[in-house]
């Protein structure tokens, strides 16, 4: 049994709840423990994961959040930099599934967040599980 930390940027409650439900179902369905940590925004997710990894309490992580395109360049910064930060941690060998949705509008987010539709929270959890297996195979 492994311990996973879901780090969520809570901004759109109804979307995050669905993403977390999908991730939690995948992780708990595989027999693992899950804890959820909330941070202010998607840009804080990589930092929070890096800090949590210092504790050795968790074996893997799932990043959850929703970034919807607005009228300014801010969308590109948040989407790109949060993904870059997560990728950097993953390249350092951490088992992280990226479930941060970057979408044009709320309708796209609803379809992707819903566990009965695209289930991107569940897919992110499956990615974290797959990376944990690779980590166990090659590192431990």
Coordinates of C-alpha atoms in Angstrom, one line a residue:
X1 CA 0.0 0.0 0.0
X2 CA 1.3 3.4 -1.0
X3 CA 0.4 6.9 0.3
X4 CA -0.6 9.5 -2.2
X5 CA -1.1 13.3 -1.8
X6 CA -3.6 15.0 -4.0
X7 CA -2.5 18.7 -4.2
X8 CA -5.4 20.8 -5.5
X9 CA -5.6 24.4 -6.5
X10 CA -9.2 25.1 -5.4
X11 CA -10.8 27.8 -7.5
X12 CA -13.7 26.1 -9.2
X13 CA -15.2 24.0 -6.4
X14 CA -17.6 22.0 -8.5
X15 CA -14.9 21.0 -11.0
X16 CA -12.3 20.2 -8.4
X17 CA -14.7 18.0 -6.5
X18 CA -15.2 15.9 -9.6
X19 CA -11.5 15.7 -10.4
X20 CA -10.7 14.7 -6.8
X21 CA -13.5 12.1 -6.8
X22 CA -12.0 10.5 -10.0
X23 CA -8.5 10.6 -8.6
X24 CA -9.5 9.3 -5.2
X25 CA -11.5 6.4 -6.7
X26 CA -8.6 5.3 -8.8
X27 CA -6.1 5.5 -5.9
X28 CA -8.3 4.0 -3.2
X29 CA -9.6 1.4 -5.7
X30 CA -6.0 0.3 -6.1
X31 CA -5.7 -0.1 -2.3
X32 CA -3.8 3.1 -1.5
X33 CA -4.2 5.8 1.1
X34 CA -5.0 9.3 -0.1
X35 CA -4.8 12.8 1.5
X36 CA -5.8 16.1 0.0
X37 CA -3.9 19.4 0.4
X38 CA -5.3 22.7 -0.9
X39 CA -3.1 25.5 -2.2
X40 CA -4.1 28.9 -3.5
X41 CA -3.5 28.4 -7.2
X42 CA -2.0 26.1 -9.9
X43 CA 1.3 27.9 -9.7
X44 CA 1.7 26.8 -6.1
X45 CA 1.1 23.1 -6.8
X46 CA 4.7 22.2 -7.9
X47 CA 6.1 24.0 -4.8
X48 CA 3.7 22.3 -2.5
X49 CA 4.6 18.9 -3.9
X50 CA 8.3 19.7 -3.6
X51 CA 7.8 20.7 0.1
X52 CA 5.7 17.6 0.8
X53 CA 8.3 15.3 -0.7
X54 CA 10.8 16.5 1.9
X55 CA 8.7 14.8 4.5
X56 CA 9.0 11.3 3.0
X57 CA 5.3 10.8 4.0
X58 CA 4.1 10.2 0.4
X59 CA 5.0 7.8 -2.4
X60 CA 3.2 9.7 -5.1
X61 CA 1.3 12.8 -6.0
X62 CA -1.7 14.0 -8.1
X63 CA -1.9 17.6 -9.2
X64 CA -5.5 18.8 -9.5
X65 CA -6.7 22.2 -10.7
X66 CA -8.6 24.0 -13.5
X67 CA -7.2 26.9 -15.5
X68 CA -9.8 28.5 -17.9
X69 CA -8.6 30.9 -20.6
X70 CA -9.5 34.4 -19.9
X71 CA -8.9 37.7 -21.7
X72 CA -5.3 38.1 -20.7
X73 CA -2.0 36.4 -21.1
X74 CA -2.2 35.1 -17.5
X75 CA -3.7 31.8 -18.8
X76 CA -0.5 30.9 -20.8
X77 CA 1.7 31.7 -17.8
X78 CA -0.3 29.7 -15.3
X79 CA -0.8 26.7 -17.7
X80 CA 2.7 26.6 -18.9
X81 CA 4.6 27.3 -15.7
X82 CA 2.5 24.9 -13.6
X83 CA 3.1 22.1 -16.1
X84 CA 6.8 23.0 -16.3
X85 CA 7.1 22.8 -12.5
X86 CA 5.4 19.4 -12.4
X87 CA 7.5 18.1 -15.3
X88 CA 10.7 19.2 -13.6
X89 CA 9.8 17.2 -10.4
X90 CA 8.8 14.2 -12.5
X91 CA 12.1 14.3 -14.3
X92 CA 13.8 14.2 -10.9
X93 CA 12.1 10.9 -10.3
X94 CA 8.9 11.8 -8.5
X95 CA 5.7 9.9 -9.2
X96 CA 3.3 12.7 -10.2
X97 CA 0.1 12.6 -12.2
X98 CA -0.8 16.0 -13.7
X99 CA -4.6 16.5 -13.6
X100 CA -4.5 20.3 -14.0
X101 CA -7.1 21.1 -16.7
X102 CA -6.2 23.9 -19.1
X103 CA -9.3 24.6 -21.1
X104 CA -11.0 27.3 -23.2
X105 CA -14.2 27.4 -21.2
X106 CA -16.1 25.8 -18.4
X107 CA -18.0 23.4 -20.6
X108 CA -14.8 21.8 -21.7
X109 CA -13.8 21.6 -18.0
X110 CA -17.1 20.0 -17.0
X111 CA -16.6 17.2 -19.6
X112 CA -13.0 16.5 -18.6
X113 CA -13.6 16.7 -14.8
X114 CA -16.6 14.4 -14.7
X115 CA -15.7 10.9 -13.6
X116 CA -18.5 9.5 -15.8
X117 CA -17.1 11.3 -18.9
X118 CA -13.4 12.0 -19.6
X119 CA -12.3 11.5 -15.9
X120 CA -9.1 13.4 -16.1
X121 CA -8.7 13.2 -12.3
X122 CA -8.8 9.4 -12.6
X123 CA -6.4 9.5 -15.5
X124 CA -3.9 11.6 -13.5
X125 CA -4.1 9.2 -10.6
X126 CA -3.4 6.3 -13.1
X127 CA -0.4 8.2 -14.4
X128 CA 0.9 8.6 -10.8
X129 CA 0.4 4.9 -10.2
X130 CA 2.2 4.0 -13.4
X131 CA 5.2 6.2 -12.5
X132 CA 5.3 4.7 -9.0
X133 CA 5.6 1.2 -10.5
X134 CA 8.4 2.4 -12.7
X135 CA 10.1 4.0 -9.7
X136 CA 9.9 0.7 -7.8
X137 CA 11.3 -1.2 -10.8
X138 CA 14.2 1.1 -11.5
X139 CA 15.0 2.9 -8.3
X140 CA 14.1 1.0 -5.2

